[in-house]
Structure formats: C-alpha cells, structure tokens
mmCIF file of C-alpha atoms and ligand atoms in Angstrom:
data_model
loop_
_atom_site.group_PDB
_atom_site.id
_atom_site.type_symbol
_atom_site.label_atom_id
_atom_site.label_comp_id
_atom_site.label_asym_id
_atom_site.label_seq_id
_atom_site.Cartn_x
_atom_site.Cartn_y
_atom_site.Cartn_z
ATOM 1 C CA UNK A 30 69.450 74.028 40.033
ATOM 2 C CA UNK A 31 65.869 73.889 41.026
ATOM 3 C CA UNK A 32 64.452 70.490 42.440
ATOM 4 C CA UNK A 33 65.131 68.576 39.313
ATOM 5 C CA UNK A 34 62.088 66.102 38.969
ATOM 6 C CA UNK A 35 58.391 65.795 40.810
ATOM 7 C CA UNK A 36 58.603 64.595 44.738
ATOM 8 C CA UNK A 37 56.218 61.603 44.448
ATOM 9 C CA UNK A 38 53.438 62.517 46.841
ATOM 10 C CA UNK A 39 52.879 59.648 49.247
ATOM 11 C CA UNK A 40 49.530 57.834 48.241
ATOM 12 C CA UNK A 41 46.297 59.132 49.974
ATOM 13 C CA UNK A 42 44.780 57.167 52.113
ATOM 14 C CA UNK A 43 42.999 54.862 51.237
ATOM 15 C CA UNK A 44 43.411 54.550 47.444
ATOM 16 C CA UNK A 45 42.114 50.771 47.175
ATOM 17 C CA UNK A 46 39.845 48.553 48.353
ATOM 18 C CA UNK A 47 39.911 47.964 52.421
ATOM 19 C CA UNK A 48 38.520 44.025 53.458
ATOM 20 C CA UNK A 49 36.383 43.664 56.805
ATOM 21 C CA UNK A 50 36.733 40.781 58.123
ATOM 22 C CA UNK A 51 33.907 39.226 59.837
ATOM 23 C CA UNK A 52 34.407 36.047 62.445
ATOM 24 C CA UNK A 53 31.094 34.343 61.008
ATOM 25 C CA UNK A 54 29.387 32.961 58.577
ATOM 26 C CA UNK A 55 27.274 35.742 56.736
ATOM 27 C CA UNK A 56 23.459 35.987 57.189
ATOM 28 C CA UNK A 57 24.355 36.157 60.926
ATOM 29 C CA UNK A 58 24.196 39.201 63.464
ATOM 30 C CA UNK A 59 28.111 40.197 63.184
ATOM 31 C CA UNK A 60 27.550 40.025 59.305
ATOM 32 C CA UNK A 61 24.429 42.452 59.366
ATOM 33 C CA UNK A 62 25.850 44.782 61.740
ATOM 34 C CA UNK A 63 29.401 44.705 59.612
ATOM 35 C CA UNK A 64 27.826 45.058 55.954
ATOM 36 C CA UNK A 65 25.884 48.611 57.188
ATOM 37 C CA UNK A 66 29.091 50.125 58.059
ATOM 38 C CA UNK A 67 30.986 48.867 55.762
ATOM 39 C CA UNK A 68 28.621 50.308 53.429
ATOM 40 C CA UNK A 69 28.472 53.722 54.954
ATOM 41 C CA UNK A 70 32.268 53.880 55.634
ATOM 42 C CA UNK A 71 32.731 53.409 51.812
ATOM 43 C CA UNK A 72 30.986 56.635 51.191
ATOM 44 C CA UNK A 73 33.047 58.600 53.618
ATOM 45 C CA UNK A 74 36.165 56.711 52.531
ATOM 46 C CA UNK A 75 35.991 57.300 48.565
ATOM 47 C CA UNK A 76 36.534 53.408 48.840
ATOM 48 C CA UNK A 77 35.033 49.946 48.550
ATOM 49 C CA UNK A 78 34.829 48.460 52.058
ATOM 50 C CA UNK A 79 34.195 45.076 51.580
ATOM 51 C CA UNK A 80 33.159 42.375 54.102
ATOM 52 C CA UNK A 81 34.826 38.664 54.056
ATOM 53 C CA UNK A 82 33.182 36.283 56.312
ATOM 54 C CA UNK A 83 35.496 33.597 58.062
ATOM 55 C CA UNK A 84 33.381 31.409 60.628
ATOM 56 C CA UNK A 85 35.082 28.783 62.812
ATOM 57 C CA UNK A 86 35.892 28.338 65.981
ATOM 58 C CA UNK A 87 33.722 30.844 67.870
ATOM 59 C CA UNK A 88 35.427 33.757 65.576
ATOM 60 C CA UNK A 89 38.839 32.541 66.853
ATOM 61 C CA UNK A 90 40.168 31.672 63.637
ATOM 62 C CA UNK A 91 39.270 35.268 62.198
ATOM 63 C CA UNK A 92 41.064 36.657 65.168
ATOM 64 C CA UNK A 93 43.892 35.212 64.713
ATOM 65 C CA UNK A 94 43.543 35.876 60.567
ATOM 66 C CA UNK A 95 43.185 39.377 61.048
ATOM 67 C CA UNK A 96 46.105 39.522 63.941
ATOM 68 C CA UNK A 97 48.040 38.748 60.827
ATOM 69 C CA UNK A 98 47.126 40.650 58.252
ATOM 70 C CA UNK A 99 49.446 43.202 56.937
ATOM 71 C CA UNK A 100 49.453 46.571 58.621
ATOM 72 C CA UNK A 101 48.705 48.833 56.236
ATOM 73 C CA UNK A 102 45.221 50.100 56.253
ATOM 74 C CA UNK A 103 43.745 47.750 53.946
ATOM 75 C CA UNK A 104 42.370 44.923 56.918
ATOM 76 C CA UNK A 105 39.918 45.829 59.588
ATOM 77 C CA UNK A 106 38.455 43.283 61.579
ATOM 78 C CA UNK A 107 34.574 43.545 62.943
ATOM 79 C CA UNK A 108 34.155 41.854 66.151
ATOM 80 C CA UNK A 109 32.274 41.136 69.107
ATOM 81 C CA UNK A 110 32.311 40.299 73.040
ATOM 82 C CA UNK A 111 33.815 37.544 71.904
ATOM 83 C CA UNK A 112 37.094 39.161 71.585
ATOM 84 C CA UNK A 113 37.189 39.136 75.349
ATOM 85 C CA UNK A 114 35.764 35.778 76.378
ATOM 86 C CA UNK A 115 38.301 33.619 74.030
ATOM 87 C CA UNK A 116 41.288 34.372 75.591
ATOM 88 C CA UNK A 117 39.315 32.676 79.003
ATOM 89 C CA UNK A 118 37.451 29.985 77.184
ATOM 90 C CA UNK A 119 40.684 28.823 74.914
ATOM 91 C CA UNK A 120 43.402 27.155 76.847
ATOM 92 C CA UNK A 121 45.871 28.236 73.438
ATOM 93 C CA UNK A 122 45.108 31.038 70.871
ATOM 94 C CA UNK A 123 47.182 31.842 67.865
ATOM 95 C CA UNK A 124 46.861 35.439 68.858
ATOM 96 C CA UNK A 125 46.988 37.669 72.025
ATOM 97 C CA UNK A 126 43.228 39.629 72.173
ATOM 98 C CA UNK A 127 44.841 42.437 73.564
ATOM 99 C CA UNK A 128 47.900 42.971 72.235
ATOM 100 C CA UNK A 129 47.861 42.047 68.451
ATOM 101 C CA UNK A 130 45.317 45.127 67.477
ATOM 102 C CA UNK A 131 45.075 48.305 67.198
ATOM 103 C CA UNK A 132 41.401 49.520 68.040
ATOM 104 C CA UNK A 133 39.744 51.747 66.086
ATOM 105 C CA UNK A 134 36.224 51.915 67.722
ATOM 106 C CA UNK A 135 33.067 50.743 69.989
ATOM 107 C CA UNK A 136 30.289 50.395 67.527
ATOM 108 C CA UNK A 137 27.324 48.840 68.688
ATOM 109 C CA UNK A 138 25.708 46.910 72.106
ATOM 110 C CA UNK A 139 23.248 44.489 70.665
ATOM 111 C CA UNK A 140 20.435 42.597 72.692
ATOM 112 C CA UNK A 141 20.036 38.730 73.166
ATOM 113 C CA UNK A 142 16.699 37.173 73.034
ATOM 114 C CA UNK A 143 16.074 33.611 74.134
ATOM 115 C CA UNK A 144 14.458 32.199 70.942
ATOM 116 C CA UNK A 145 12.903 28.510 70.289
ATOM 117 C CA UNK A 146 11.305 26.134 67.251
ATOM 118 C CA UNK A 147 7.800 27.850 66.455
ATOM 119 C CA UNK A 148 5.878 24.304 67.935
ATOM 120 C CA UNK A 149 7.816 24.334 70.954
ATOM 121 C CA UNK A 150 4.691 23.931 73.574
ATOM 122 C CA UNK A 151 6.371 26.096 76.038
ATOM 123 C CA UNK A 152 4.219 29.577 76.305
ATOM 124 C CA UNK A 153 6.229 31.622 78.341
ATOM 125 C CA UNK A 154 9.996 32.197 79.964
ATOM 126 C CA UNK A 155 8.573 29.801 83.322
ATOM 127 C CA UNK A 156 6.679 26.769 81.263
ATOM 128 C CA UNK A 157 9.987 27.061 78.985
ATOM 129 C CA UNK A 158 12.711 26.745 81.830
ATOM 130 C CA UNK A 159 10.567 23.800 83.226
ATOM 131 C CA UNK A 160 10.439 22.072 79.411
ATOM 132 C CA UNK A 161 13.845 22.472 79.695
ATOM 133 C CA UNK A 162 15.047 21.027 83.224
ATOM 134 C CA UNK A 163 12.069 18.042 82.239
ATOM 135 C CA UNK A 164 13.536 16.929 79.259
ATOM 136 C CA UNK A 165 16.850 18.284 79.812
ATOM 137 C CA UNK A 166 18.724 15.245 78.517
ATOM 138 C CA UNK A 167 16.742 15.676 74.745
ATOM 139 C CA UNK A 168 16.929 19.614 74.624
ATOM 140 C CA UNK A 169 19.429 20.310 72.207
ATOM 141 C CA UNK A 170 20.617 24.223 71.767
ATOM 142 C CA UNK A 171 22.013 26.306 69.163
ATOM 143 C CA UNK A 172 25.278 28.227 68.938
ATOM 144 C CA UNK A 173 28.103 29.572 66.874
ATOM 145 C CA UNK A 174 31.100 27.998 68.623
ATOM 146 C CA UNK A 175 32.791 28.233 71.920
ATOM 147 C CA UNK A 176 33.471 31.830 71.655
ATOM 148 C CA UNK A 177 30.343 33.339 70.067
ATOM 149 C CA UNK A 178 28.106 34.908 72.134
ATOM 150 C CA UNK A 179 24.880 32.526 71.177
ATOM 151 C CA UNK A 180 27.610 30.147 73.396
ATOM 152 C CA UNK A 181 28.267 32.806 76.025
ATOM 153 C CA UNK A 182 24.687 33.515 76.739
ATOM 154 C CA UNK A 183 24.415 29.566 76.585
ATOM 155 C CA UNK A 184 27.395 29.048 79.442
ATOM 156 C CA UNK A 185 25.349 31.948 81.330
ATOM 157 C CA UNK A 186 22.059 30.694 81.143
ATOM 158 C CA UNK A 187 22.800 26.838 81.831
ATOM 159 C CA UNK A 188 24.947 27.745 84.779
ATOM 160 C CA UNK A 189 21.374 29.853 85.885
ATOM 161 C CA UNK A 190 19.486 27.142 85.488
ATOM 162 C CA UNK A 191 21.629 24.696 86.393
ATOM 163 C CA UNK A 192 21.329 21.680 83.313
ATOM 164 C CA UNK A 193 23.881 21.074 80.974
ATOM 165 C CA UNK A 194 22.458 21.136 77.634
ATOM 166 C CA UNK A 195 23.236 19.396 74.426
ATOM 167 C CA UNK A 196 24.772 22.180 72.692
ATOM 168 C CA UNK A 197 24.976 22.147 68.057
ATOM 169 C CA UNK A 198 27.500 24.357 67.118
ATOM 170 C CA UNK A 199 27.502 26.217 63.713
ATOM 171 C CA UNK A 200 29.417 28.956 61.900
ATOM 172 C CA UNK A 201 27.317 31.414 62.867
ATOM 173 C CA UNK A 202 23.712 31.730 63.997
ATOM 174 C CA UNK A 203 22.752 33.237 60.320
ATOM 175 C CA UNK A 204 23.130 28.962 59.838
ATOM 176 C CA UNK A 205 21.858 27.820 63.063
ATOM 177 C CA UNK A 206 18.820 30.180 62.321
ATOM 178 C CA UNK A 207 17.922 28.042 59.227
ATOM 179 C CA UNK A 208 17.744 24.731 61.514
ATOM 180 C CA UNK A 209 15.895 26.821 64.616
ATOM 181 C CA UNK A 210 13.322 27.343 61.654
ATOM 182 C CA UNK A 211 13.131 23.925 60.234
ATOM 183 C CA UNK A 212 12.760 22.342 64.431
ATOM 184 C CA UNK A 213 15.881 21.160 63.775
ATOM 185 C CA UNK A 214 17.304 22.384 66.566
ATOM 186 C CA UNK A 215 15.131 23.607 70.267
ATOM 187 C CA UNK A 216 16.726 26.785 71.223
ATOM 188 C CA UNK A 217 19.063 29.369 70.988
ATOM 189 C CA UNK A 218 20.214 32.897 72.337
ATOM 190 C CA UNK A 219 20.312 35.446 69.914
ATOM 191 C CA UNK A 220 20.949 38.565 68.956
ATOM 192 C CA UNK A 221 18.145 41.219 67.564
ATOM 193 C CA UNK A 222 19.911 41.603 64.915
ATOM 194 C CA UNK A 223 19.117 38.489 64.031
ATOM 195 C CA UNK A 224 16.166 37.060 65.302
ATOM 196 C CA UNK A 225 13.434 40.274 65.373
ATOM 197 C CA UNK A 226 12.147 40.074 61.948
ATOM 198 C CA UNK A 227 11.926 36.177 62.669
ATOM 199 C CA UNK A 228 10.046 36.814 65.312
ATOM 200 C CA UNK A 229 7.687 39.640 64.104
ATOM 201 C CA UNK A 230 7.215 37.062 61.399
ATOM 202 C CA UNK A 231 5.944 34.640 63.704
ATOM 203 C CA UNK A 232 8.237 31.668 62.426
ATOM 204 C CA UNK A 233 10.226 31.455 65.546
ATOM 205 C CA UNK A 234 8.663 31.638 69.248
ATOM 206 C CA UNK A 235 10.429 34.567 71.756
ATOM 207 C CA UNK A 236 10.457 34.327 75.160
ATOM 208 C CA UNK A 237 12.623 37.244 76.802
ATOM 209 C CA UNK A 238 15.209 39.916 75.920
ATOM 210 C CA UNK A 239 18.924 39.354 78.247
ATOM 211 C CA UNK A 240 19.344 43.226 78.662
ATOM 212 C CA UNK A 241 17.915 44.609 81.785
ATOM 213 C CA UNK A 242 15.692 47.463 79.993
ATOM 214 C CA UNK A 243 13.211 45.587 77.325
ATOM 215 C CA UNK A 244 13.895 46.319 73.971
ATOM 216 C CA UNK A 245 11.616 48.967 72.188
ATOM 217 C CA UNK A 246 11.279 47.287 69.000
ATOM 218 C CA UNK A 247 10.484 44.177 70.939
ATOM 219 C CA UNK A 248 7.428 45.334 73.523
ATOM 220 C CA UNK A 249 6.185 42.165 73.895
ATOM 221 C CA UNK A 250 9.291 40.030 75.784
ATOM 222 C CA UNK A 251 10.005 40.973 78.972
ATOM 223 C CA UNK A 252 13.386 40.833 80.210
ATOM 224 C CA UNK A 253 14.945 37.353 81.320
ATOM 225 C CA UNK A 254 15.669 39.034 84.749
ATOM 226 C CA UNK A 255 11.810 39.770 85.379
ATOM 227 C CA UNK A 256 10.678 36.505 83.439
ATOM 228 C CA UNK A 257 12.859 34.044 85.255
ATOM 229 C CA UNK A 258 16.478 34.175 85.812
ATOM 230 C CA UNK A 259 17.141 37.499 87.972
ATOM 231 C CA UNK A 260 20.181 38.742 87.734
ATOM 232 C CA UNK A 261 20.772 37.590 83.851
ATOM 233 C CA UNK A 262 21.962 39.826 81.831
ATOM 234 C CA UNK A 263 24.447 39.745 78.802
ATOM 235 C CA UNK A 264 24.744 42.491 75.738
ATOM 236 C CA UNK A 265 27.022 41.762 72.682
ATOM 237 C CA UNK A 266 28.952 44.715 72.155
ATOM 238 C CA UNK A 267 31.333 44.876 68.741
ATOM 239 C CA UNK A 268 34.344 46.995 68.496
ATOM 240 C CA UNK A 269 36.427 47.323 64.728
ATOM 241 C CA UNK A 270 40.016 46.915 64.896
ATOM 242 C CA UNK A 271 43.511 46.676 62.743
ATOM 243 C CA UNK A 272 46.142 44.516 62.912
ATOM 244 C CA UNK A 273 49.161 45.901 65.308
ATOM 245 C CA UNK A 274 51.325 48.235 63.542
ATOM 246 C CA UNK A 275 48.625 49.785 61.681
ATOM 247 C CA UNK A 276 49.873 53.890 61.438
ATOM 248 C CA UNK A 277 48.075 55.577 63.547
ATOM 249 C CA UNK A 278 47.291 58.702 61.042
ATOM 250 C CA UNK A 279 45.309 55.673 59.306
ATOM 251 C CA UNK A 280 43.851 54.439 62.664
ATOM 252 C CA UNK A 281 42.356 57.765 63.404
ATOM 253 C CA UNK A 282 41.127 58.046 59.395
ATOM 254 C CA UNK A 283 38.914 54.711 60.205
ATOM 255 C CA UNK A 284 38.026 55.733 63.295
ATOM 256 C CA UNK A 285 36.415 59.388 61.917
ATOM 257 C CA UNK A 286 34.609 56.920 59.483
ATOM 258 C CA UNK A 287 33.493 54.818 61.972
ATOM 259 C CA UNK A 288 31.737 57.705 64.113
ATOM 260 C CA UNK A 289 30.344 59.400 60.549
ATOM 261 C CA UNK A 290 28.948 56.070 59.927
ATOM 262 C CA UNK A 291 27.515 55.863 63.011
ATOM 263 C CA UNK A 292 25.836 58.745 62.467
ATOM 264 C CA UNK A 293 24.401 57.789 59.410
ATOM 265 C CA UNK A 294 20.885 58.328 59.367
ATOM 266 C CA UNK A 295 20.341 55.124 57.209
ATOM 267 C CA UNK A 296 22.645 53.134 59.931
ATOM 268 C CA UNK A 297 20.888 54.700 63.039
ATOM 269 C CA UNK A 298 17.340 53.633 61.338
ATOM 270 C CA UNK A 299 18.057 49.871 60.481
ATOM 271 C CA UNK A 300 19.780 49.770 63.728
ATOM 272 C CA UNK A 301 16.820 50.874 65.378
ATOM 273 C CA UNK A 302 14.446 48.288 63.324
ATOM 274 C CA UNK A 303 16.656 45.589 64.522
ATOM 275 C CA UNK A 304 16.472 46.331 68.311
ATOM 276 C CA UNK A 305 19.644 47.995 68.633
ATOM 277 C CA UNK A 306 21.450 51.795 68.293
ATOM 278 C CA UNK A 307 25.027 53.164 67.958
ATOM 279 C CA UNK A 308 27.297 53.718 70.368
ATOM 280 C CA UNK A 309 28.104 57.131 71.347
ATOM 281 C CA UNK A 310 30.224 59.428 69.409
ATOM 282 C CA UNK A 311 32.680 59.751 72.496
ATOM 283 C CA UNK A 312 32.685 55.601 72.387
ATOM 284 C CA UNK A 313 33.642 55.345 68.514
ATOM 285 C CA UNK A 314 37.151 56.051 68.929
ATOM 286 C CA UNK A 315 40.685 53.778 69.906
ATOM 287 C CA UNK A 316 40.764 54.798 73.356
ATOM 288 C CA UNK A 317 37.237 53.974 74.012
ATOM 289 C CA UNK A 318 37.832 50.653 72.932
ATOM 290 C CA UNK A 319 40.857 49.818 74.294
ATOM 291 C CA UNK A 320 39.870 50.661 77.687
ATOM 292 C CA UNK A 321 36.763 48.606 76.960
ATOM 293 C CA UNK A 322 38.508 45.820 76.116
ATOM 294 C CA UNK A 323 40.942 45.880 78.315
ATOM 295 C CA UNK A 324 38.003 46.098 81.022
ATOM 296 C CA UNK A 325 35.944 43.023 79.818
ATOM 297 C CA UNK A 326 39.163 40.681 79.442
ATOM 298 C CA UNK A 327 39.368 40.756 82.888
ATOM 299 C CA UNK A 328 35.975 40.919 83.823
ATOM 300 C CA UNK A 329 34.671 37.638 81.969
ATOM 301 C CA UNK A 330 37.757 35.407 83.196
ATOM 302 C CA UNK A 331 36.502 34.684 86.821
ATOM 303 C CA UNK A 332 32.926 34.018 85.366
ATOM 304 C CA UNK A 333 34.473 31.796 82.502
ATOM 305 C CA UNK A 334 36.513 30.242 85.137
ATOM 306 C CA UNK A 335 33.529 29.614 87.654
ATOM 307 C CA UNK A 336 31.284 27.895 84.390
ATOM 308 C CA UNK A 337 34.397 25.675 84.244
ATOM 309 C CA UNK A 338 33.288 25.583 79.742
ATOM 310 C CA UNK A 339 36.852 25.771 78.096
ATOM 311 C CA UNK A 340 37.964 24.749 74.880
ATOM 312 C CA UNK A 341 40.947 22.646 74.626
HETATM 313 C C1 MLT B 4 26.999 35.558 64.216
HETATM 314 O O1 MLT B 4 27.279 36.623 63.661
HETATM 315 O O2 MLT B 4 26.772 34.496 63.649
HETATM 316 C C2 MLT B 4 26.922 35.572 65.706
HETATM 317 O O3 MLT B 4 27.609 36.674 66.225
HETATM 318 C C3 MLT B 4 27.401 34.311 66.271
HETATM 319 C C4 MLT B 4 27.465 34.466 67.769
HETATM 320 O O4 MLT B 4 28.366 35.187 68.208
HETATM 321 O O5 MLT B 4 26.597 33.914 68.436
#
C-alpha cells in the first residue's frame, strides 16, 4: 500500500497577519520609523504587518509585552536605544533586555535635535543654555518616560550643563510634540524623525543636531558639540526583535525582510527626508544586533550610574 492519505504540508510562513509592536504612542519617531517597514515588509512577506502602539513607562511596558508574546512568528517588537538603557535606569524590569529576544536586525541610527516653543527668546545653542541655567527652576522639558531617548538625551544634556530640570513625561514625543507646539511645554530632545518637518515649518525653534556630523537635511543646526556642549553626542539606534523561542528558520525569514525593506527605495527616500538612512545590509541581520546590544548594555550602565537618574 502506497502512502494512504495527503502528508499535511506544514503551513508557510507567514500565512497571517504578523503585529509590530511599538513602545510609544503613535505620531512619534519609533511609530514613523516602524509603520515604513512594516509597510514594506508586508510586500516582501505576502502579509499584513501591522503596527500596535503601547506607550508607558519609557517603552518598558512594551518590552516586557513583547518578551511575552507567543513565539511563533506572528510578534515582532520595534525598538530603540532604549532597550539598553532600561535595564540601568530600572531598579526591577518584568523582562531581561538581553535574554528574552531573539534579534532579528539593526535598522536605523536616528539624529536628536535640541528643539524649543517657537517664542522662546533664545536665538542660538549659547543664549539658550544661559535661558536655561537663568531660569532653571521654571524651565520645564519634554520627554517620553524614563527610558525613551527624549529622557536619555535629557539625563545627558542636564548632567552637561549641570541644572536639573523640571522634566513632563508623555507617551511618546508624537504627544509631547503637540504641547512643544502649543508653549506648553519649553524644550525637548528629539529625534528627526520627528521634529524636521516641524522645524522646516517654522512652528518649532532648532538649535543643534546631538550627532557629531550635522545632518544633511538639516544644514542650518550645527552640532551640539560645536554649538555648546563638546563632547555631546547621542544617536537613537532601533533594532526589531521576537520573543525568545522564536524558530530560527522564521528569524532569518524577518530578518531577509528587514534588509529588502531597507533597501526599499521608498524607505531609503523618506528616511532621507527625515534626517536619517538605513543601516547597512551587513547590520540588518541577528548577529549584528545581538552583538550591538550586547555592546550598549554595558556601555550605558556606568554613564546611567554616574547621572545617578533611576526609576524605582
Ligand atoms: C517616540 O517614539 O515617541 C520616541 O521614541 C520617544 C522617545 O524615545 O523619546
């Protein structure tokens, strides 16, 4: 006797709809960079890849969403630096940063620009540090959470400058953007992604770029380590992972989607309007990541440490 009956082939990969979760509130950088590849990895997958937006915590309480999430294809999580700064800034997580994911890839290393209400009087980087130290104990500043990088480039730049400021947090900075343009709220640090067409709009006021080459899309700010902080400099890079246990034939299906997204011409142009670009093919895959990871875990808990800003 033959093989009596049909041996069910095993499902291909993927055959529904895959979430992304995102660790803020949408209208915000992490939420613009997420919905172009999501949206480019759907053509490449055959499948819907669509974006869920969790704020909270500085995109703790995503993390630790996502860390348990069932393995099976269907969850990837978009995040950013701050996947290495909570486990220094948060005293308990619900999740280990390191060890609860499977990486799939780098995907992009976004500028900061230090950003304030259009009337602030302040008309450069110098008359705006001096606002600041003057009327230090009114200046009130903008960020997503302890954990975001609005609050990272915060810790950094009040340690430079040596105030402690009155920080607002929000879900994201897509929300603290809306108050920034009301002058509800002085300052922030935030990312292109976010705050360029603002700026070219002339709604908000721009001072510098945090990345230590000026931003091409940007000509105008110079960079905070020429204007007047030396030495500052802080880049939010996002890397897309799975939970842990996630098969690795499926890891390595994401991850070619990942790098054919990135090369989307579509992705590389709106990228490029927003002051940032793709990572590098070679940088697009799990080992990249990992290693990156790995690397900035350890590299931002002496600085976290030295700032002495923890949650509890
Ligand atoms: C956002 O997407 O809202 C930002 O990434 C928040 C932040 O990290 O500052």
């Amino acid at each position: 006797l033959g093989l009596v009956g049909s041996v069910q082939a095993a499902d291909p990969y993927p055959s529904k709809v895959i979430t992304m979760l995102i660790p803020f509130a949408a209208g915000g950088p992490t939420d613009t960079v997420g919905r172009l590849i999501a949206q480019s990895m759907s053509k490449d997958l055959g499948q819907q890849v669509i974006v869920e937006n969790l704020g909270g915590a500085g995109g703790t309480l995503a993390a630790g969403k996502a860390a348990r999430s069932p393995a099976d294809g269907y969850n990837i999580f978009l995040h950013h630096i701050g996947q290495s700064t909570a486990p220094s800034l948060y005293r308990k997580l619900s999740y280990n940063a390191s060890t609860d994911f499977e990486t799939i890839g780098l995907v992009t290393d976004v500028p900061m620009t230090i950003v304030a209400r259009s009337n602030m009087p302040a008309k450069n980087m110098q008359e705006l540090l001096a606002y600041i130290k003057t009327n230090k104990d009114k200046v009130t500043y903008a960020n997503a959470g302890i954990g975001s990088a609005s609050h990272l480039c915060g810790m950094l730049f009040q340690t430079a400058v040596g105030v402690d400021l009155t920080t607002v947090p929000y879900k994201g900075t897509g929300p603290a953007m809306n108050d920034l343009l009301g002058g509800q709220v002085d300052f922030m640090c935030d990312q292109t992604t976010n705050t360029t067409s603002q700026i070219k709009g002339g709604k908000i006021k721009a001072y510098a770029v945090t990345t230590k080459k000026p931003v091409a899309s940007l000509p105008d700010l110079p960079t905070l380590d020429k204007a007047g902080l030396p030495g500052f400099e802080v880049g939010v890079w996002h890397g897309l992972y799975a939970p842990k246990g996630t098969p690795k034939p499926i890891i390595d299906r994401l991850s070619k989607s990942l790098q054919t997204a990135l090369k989307d011409p579509s992705v590389i142009a709106r990228f490029a309007e927003l002051g940032t670009e793709p990572v590098a093919q070679d940088q697009a895959t799990p080992a990249a990541l990992r290693k990156h990871l790995d690397a900035e875990i350890a590299r931002w808990k002496p600085i976290i440490e030295k700032a002495g800003q923890y949650a509890d």
